[in-house]
PDB file of C-alpha atoms in Angstrom:
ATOM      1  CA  UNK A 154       7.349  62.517 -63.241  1.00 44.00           C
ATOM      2  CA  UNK A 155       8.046  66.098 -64.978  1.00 48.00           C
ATOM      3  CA  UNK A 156       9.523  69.056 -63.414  1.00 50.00           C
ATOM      4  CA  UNK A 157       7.386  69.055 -60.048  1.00 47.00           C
ATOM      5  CA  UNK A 158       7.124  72.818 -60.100  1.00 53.00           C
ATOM      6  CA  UNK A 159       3.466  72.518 -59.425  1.00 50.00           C
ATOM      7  CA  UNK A 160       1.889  72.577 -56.853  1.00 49.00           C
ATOM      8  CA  UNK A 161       0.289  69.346 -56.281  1.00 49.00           C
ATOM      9  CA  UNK A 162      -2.762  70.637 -53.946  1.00 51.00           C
ATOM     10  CA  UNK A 163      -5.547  72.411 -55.726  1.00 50.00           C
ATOM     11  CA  UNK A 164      -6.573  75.882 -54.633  1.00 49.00           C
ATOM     12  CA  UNK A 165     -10.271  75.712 -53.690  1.00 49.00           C
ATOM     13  CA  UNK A 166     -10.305  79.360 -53.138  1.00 59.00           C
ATOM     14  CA  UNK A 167      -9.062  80.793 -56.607  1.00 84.00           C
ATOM     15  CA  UNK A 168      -8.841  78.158 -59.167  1.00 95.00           C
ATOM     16  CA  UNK A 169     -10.400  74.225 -59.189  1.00 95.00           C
ATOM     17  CA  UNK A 170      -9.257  72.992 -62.419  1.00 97.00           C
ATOM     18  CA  UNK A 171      -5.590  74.338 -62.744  1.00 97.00           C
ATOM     19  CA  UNK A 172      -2.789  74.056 -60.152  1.00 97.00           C
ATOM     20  CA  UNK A 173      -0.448  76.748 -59.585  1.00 96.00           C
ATOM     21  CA  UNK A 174       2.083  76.677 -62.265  1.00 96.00           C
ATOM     22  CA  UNK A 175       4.779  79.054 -63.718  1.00 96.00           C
ATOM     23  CA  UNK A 176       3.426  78.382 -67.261  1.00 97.00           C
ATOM     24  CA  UNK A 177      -0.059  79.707 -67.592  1.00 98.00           C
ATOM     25  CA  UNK A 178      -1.073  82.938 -67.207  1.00 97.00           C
ATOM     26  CA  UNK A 179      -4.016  83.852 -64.829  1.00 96.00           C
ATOM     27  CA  UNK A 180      -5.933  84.756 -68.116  1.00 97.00           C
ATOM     28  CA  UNK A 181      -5.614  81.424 -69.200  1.00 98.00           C
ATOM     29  CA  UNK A 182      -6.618  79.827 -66.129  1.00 98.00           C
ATOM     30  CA  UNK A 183      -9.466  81.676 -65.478  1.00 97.00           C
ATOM     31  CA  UNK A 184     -10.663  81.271 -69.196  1.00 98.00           C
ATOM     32  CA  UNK A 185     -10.171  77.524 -68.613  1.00 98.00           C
ATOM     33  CA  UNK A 186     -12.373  77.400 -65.327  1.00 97.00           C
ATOM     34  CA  UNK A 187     -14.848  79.465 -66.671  1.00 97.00           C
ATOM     35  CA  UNK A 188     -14.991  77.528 -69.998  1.00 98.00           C
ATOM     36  CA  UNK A 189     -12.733  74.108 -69.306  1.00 98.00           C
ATOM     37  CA  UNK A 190     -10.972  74.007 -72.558  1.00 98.00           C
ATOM     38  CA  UNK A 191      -7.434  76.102 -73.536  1.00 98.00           C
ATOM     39  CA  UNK A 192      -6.287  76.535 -76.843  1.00 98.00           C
ATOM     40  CA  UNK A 193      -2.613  76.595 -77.539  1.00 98.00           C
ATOM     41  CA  UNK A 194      -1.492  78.155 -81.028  1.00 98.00           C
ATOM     42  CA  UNK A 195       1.172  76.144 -82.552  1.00 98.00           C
ATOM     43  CA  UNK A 196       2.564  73.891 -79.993  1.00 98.00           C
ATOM     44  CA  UNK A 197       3.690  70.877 -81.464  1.00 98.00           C
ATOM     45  CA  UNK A 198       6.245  71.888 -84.417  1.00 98.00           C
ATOM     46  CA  UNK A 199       5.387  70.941 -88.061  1.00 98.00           C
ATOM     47  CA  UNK A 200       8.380  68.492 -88.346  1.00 98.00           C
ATOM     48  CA  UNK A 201       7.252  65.668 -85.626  1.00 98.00           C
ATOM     49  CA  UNK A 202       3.389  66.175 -87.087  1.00 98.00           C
ATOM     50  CA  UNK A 203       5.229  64.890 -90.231  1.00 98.00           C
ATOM     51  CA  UNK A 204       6.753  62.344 -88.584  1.00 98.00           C
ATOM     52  CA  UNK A 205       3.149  61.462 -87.084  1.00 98.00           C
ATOM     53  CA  UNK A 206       1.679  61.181 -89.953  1.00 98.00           C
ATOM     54  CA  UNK A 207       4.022  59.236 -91.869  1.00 98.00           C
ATOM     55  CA  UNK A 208       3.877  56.821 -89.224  1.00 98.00           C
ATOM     56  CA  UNK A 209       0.420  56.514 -89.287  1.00 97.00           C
ATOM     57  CA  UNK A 210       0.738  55.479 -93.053  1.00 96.00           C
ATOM     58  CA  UNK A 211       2.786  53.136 -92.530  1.00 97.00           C
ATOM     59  CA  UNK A 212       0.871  51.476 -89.973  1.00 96.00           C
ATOM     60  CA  UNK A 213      -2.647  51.774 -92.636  1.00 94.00           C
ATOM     61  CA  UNK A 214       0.081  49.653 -94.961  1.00 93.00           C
ATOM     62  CA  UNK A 215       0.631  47.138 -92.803  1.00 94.00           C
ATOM     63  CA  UNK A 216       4.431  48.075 -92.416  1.00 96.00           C
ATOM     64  CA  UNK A 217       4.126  48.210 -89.292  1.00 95.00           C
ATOM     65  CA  UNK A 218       1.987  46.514 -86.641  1.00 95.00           C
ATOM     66  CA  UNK A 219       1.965  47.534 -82.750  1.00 96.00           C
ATOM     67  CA  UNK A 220       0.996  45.212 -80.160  1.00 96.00           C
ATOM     68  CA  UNK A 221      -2.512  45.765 -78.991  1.00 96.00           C
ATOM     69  CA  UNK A 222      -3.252  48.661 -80.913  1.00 97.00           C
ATOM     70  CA  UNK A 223      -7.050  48.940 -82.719  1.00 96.00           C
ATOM     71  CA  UNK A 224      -6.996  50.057 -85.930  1.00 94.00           C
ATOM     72  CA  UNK A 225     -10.842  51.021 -86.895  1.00 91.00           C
ATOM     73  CA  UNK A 226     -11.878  50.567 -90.637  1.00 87.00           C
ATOM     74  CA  UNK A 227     -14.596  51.342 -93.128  1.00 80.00           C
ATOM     75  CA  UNK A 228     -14.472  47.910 -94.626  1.00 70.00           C
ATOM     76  CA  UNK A 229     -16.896  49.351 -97.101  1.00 70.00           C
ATOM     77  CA  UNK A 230     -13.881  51.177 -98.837  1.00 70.00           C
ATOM     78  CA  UNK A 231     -11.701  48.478 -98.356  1.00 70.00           C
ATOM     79  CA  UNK A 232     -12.527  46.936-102.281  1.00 67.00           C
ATOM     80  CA  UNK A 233     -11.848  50.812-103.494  1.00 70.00           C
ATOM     81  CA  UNK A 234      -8.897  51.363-102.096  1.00 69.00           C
ATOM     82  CA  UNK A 235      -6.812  48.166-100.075  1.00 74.00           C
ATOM     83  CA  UNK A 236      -4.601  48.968 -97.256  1.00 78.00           C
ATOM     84  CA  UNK A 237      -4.089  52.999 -97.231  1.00 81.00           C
ATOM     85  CA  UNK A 238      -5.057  55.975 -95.145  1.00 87.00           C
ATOM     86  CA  UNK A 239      -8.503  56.320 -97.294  1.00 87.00           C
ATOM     87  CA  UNK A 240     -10.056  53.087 -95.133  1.00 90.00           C
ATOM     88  CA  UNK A 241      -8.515  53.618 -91.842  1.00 94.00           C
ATOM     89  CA  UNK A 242     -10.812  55.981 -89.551  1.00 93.00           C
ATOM     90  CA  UNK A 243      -8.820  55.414 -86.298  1.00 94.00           C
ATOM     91  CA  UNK A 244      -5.679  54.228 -84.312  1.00 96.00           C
ATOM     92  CA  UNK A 245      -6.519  53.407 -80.576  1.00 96.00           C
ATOM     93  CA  UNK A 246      -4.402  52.610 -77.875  1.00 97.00           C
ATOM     94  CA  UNK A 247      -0.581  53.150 -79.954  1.00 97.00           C
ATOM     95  CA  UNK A 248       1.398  53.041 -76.573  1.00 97.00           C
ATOM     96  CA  UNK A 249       3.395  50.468 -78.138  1.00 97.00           C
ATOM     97  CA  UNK A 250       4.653  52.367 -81.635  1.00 98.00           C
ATOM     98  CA  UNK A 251       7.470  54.019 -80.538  1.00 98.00           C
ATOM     99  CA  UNK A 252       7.035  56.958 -82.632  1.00 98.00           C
ATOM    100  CA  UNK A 253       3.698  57.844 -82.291  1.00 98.00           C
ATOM    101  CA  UNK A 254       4.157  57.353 -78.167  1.00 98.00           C
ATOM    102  CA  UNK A 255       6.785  59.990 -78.699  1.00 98.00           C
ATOM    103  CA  UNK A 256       3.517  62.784 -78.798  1.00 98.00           C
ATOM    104  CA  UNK A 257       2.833  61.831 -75.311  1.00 98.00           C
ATOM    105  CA  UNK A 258       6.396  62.567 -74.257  1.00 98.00           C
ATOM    106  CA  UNK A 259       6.472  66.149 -75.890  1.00 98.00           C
ATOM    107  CA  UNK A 260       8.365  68.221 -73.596  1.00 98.00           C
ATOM    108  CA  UNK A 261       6.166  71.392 -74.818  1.00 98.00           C
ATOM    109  CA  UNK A 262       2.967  69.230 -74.535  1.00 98.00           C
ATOM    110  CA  UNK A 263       4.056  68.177 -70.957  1.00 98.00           C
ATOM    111  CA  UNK A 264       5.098  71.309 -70.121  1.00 98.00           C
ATOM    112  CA  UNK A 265       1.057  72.177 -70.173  1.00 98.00           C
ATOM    113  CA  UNK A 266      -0.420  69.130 -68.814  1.00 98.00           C
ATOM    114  CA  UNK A 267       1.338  69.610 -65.455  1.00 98.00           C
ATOM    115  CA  UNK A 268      -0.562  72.353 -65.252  1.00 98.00           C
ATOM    116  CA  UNK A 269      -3.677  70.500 -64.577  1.00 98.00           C
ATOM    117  CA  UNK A 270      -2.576  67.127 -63.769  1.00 97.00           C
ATOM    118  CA  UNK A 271       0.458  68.058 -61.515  1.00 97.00           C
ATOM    119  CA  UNK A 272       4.149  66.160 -61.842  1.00 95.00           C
ATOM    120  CA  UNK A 273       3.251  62.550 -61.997  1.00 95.00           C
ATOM    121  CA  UNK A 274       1.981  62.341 -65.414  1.00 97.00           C
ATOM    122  CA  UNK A 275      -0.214  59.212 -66.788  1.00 96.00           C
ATOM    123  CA  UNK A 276      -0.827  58.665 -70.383  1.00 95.00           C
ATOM    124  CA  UNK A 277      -3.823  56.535 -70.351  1.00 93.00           C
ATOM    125  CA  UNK A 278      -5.717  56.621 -73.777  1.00 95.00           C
ATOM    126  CA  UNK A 279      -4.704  57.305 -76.930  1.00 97.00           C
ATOM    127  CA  UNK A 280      -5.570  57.873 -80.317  1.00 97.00           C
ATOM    128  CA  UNK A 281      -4.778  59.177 -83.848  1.00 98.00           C
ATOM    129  CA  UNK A 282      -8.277  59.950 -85.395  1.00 97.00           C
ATOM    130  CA  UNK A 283      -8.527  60.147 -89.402  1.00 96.00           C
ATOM    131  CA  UNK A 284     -11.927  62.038 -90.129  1.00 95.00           C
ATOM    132  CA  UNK A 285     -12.752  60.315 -93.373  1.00 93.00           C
ATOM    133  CA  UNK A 286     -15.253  62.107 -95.749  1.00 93.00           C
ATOM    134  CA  UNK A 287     -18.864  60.579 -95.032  1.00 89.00           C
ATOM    135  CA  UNK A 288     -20.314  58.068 -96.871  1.00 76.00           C
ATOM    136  CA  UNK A 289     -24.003  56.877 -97.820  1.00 70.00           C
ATOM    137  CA  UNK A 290     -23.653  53.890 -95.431  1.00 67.00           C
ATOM    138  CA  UNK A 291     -21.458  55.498 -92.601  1.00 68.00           C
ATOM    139  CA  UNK A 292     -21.295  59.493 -91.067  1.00 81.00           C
ATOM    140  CA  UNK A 293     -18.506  60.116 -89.139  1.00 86.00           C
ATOM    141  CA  UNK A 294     -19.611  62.478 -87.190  1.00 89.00           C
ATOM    142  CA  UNK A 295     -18.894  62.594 -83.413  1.00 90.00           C
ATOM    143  CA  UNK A 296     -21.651  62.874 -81.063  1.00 93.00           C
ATOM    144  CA  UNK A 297     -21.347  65.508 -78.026  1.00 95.00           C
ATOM    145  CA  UNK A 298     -20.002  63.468 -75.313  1.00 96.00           C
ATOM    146  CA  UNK A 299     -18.466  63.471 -72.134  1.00 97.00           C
ATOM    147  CA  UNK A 300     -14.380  61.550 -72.051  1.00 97.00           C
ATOM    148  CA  UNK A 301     -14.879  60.903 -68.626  1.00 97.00           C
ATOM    149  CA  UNK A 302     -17.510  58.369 -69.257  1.00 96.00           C
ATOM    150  CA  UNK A 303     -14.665  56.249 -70.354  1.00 93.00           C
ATOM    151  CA  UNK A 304     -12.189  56.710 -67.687  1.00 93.00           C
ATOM    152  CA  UNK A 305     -12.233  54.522 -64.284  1.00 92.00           C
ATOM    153  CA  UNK A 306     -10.460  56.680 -62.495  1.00 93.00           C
ATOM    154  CA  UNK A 307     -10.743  59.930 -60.319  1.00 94.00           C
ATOM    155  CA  UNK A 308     -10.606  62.735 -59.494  1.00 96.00           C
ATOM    156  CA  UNK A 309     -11.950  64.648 -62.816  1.00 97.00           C
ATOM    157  CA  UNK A 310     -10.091  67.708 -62.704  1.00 96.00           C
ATOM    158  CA  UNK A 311      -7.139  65.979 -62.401  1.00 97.00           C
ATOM    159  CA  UNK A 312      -7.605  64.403 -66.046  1.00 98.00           C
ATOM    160  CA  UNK A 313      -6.748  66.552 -69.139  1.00 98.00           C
ATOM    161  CA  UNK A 314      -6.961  65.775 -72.978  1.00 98.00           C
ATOM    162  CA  UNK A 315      -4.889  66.988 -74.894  1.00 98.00           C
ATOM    163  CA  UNK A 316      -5.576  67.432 -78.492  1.00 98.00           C
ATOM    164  CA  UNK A 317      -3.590  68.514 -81.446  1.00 98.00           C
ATOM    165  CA  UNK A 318      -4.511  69.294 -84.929  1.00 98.00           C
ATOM    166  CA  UNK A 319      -2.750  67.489 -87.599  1.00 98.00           C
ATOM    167  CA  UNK A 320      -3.786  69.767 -90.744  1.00 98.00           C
ATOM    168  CA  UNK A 321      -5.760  72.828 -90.444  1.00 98.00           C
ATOM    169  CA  UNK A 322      -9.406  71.858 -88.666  1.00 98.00           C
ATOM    170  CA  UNK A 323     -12.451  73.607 -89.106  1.00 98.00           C
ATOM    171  CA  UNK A 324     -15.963  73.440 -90.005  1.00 97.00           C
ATOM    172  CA  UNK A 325     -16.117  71.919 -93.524  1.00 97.00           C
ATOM    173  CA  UNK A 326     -13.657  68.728 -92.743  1.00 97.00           C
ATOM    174  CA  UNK A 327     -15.421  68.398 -89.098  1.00 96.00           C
ATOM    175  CA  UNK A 328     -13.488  70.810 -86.097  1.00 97.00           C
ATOM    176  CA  UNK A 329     -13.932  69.803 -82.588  1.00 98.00           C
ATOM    177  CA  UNK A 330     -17.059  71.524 -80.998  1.00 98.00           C
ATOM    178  CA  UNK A 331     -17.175  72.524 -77.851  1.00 98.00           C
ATOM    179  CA  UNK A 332     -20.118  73.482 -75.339  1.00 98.00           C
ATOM    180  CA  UNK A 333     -18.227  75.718 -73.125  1.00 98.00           C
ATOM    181  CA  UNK A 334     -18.603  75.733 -69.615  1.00 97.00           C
ATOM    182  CA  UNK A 335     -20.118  72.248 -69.084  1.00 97.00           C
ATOM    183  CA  UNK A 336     -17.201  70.877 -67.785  1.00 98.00           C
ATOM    184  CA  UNK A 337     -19.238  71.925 -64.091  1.00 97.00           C
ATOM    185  CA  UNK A 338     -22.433  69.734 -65.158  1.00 96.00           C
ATOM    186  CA  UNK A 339     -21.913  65.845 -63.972  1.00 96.00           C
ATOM    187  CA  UNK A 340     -21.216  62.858 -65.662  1.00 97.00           C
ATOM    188  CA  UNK A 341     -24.584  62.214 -68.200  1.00 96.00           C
ATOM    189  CA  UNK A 342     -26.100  59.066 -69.419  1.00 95.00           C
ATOM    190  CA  UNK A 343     -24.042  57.892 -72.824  1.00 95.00           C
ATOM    191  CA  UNK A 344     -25.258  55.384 -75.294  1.00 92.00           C
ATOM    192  CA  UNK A 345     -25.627  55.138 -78.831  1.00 85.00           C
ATOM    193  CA  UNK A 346     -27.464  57.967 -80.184  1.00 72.00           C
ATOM    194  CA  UNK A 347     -30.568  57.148 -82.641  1.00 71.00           C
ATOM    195  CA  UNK A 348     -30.081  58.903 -85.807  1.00 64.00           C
ATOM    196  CA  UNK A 349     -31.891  58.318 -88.950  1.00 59.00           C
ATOM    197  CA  UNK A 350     -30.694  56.552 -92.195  1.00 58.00           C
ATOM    198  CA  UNK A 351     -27.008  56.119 -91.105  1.00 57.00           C
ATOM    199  CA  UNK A 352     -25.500  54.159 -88.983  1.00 53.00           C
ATOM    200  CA  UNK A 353     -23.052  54.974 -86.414  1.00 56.00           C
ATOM    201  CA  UNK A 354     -21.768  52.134 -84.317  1.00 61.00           C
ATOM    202  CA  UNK A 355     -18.466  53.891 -83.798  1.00 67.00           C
ATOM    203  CA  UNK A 356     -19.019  56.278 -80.987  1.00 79.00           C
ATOM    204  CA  UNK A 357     -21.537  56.374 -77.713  1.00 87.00           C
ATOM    205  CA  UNK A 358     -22.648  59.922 -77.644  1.00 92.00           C
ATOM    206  CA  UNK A 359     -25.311  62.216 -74.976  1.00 94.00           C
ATOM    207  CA  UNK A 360     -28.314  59.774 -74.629  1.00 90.00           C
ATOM    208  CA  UNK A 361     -30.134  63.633 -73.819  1.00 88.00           C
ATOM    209  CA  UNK A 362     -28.660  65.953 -75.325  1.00 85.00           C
ATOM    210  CA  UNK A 363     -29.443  69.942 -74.557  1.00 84.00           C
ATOM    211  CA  UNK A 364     -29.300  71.309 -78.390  1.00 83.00           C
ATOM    212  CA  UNK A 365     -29.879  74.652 -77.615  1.00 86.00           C
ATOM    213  CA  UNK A 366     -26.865  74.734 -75.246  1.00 88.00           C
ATOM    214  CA  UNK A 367     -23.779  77.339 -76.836  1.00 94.00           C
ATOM    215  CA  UNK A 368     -21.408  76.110 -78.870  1.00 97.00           C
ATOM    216  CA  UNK A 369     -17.892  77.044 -80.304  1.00 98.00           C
ATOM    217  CA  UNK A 370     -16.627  75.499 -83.294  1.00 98.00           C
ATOM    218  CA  UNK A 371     -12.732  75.465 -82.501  1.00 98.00           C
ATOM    219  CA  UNK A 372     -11.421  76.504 -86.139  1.00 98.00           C
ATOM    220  CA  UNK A 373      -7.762  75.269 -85.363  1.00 98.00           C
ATOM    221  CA  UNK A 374      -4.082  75.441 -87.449  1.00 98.00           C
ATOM    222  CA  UNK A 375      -1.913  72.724 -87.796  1.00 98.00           C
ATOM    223  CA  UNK A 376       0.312  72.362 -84.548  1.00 98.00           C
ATOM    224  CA  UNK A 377      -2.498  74.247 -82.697  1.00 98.00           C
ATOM    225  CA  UNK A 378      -3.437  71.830 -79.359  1.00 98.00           C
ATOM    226  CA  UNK A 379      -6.670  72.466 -77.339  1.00 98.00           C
ATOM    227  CA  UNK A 380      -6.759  71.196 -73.682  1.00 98.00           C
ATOM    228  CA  UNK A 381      -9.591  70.066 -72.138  1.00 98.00           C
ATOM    229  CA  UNK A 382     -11.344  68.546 -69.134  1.00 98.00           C
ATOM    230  CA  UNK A 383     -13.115  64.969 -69.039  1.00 98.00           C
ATOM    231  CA  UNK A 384     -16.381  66.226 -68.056  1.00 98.00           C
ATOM    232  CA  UNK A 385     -16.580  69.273 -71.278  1.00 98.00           C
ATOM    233  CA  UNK A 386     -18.769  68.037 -73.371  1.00 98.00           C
ATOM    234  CA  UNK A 387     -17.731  68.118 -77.024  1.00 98.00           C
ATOM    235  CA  UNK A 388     -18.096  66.406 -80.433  1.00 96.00           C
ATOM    236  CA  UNK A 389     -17.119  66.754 -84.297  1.00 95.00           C
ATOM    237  CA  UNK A 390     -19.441  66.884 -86.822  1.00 92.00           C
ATOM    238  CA  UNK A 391     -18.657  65.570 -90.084  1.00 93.00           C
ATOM    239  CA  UNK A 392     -16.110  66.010 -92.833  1.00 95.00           C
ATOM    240  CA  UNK A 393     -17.368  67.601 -95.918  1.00 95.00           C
ATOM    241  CA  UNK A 394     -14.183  67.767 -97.780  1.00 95.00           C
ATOM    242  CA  UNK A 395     -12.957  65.034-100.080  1.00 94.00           C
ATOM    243  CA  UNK A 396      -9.742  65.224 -97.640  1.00 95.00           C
ATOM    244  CA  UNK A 397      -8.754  63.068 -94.360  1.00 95.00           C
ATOM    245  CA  UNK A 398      -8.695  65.536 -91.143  1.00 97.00           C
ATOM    246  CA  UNK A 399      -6.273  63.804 -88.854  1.00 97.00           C
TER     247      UNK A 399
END
């Protein structure tokens, strides 16, 4: 439980998909219902991303090892370059590494998910994602999808992701992408998409997707943290640089 100064009763009449709350301004709730994403400019302070992502090194080493954590590889790499950051496209589920837990505790991260979850406050997923540059036998590109085709639980707009840019994101390493707005559509069929030449067995993705639908690239600095709801759909696309966007 945070601070309970929410109210814990949505407001059918003005807003759906925010509660009332001291900490957003009516601007920024009404560009969230309107668009279901928020973008906060440097929330989480350089120092702890540090501390992330020297974490996440150590657990690409081996130095560490949480219980019941996933660490997802390129094994294709692994012969280039052992046990570092260069093979290691993703840490699921880290609720047991104390330090990298420590993101979901962030009193100024917290401080904004109330706003749409209300006081008692559930991490349930989590993940550090390391956009490797793509390869000839793997892309890492996201397809547009839908979070709440992986959550079991309800109601949707009381689910928020929060996500925080490690290193500046944008366009040529692979920026979230957002299609504003379709956080009112329902829940859509998911599968693998069927793409040509690569393979991508890493991510289910819009079995129909609309491509002419708007979309925003969301060009984002390090510390900046977008929040958005289950049902927006959203992707990356992939990482052109010879860098690791995490």
């Amino acid at each position: 439980p945070t601070s309970a100064q929410v109210s814990a009763v949505p407001q059918p009449e003005s807003f759906c998909y925010t509660l009332d709350n001291d900490v957003l301004t009516t601007e920024q709730r009404q560009f969230y219902e309107d668009n279901g994403y928020l973008l906060i400019k440097k929330l989480v302070s350089d120092e702890d991303i540090e501390r992330f992502r020297k974490e996440f090194v150590r657990i690409c080493r081996k130095e560490v090892d949480p219980v019941g954590a996933m660490i997802m590889k390129d094994e294709s790499l692994r012969s280039q370059y052992g046990q570092s950051e260069k093979v290691v496209n993703k840490v699921q589920d880290f609720q047991e590494d104390e330090e990298l837990f420590r993101y979901c505790t962030l009193p100024e991260v917290l401080r904004y998910v109330e706003c749409f979850t209300g006081p008692n406050i559930m991490a349930m997923h989590t993940m550090l994602i390391n956009k490797l540059p793509d390869s000839d036998k793997q892309t890492f590109l996201h397809p547009m999808h839908q979070d709440l085709h992986y959550f079991p639980f309800r109601p949707a707009a009381r689910i928020v992701c929060s996500w925080t840019a490690m290193e500046r994101a944008d366009q040529d390493n692979g920026c979230l992408v957002v299609q504003p707005g379709t956080h009112k559509e329902p829940l859509k069929p998911h599968g693998y998409p069927q793409r040509e030449h690569k393979a991508n067995k890493l991510f289910h993705g819009l079995l129909d997707e609309d491509e002419k639908s708007p979309r925003v690239h969301l060009v984002m600095e390090k510390g900046d943290t977008v929040f958005f709801h289950p049902l927006l759909i959203h992707g990356s696309g992939i990482n052109k640089t010879s860098g690791f966007r995490k």
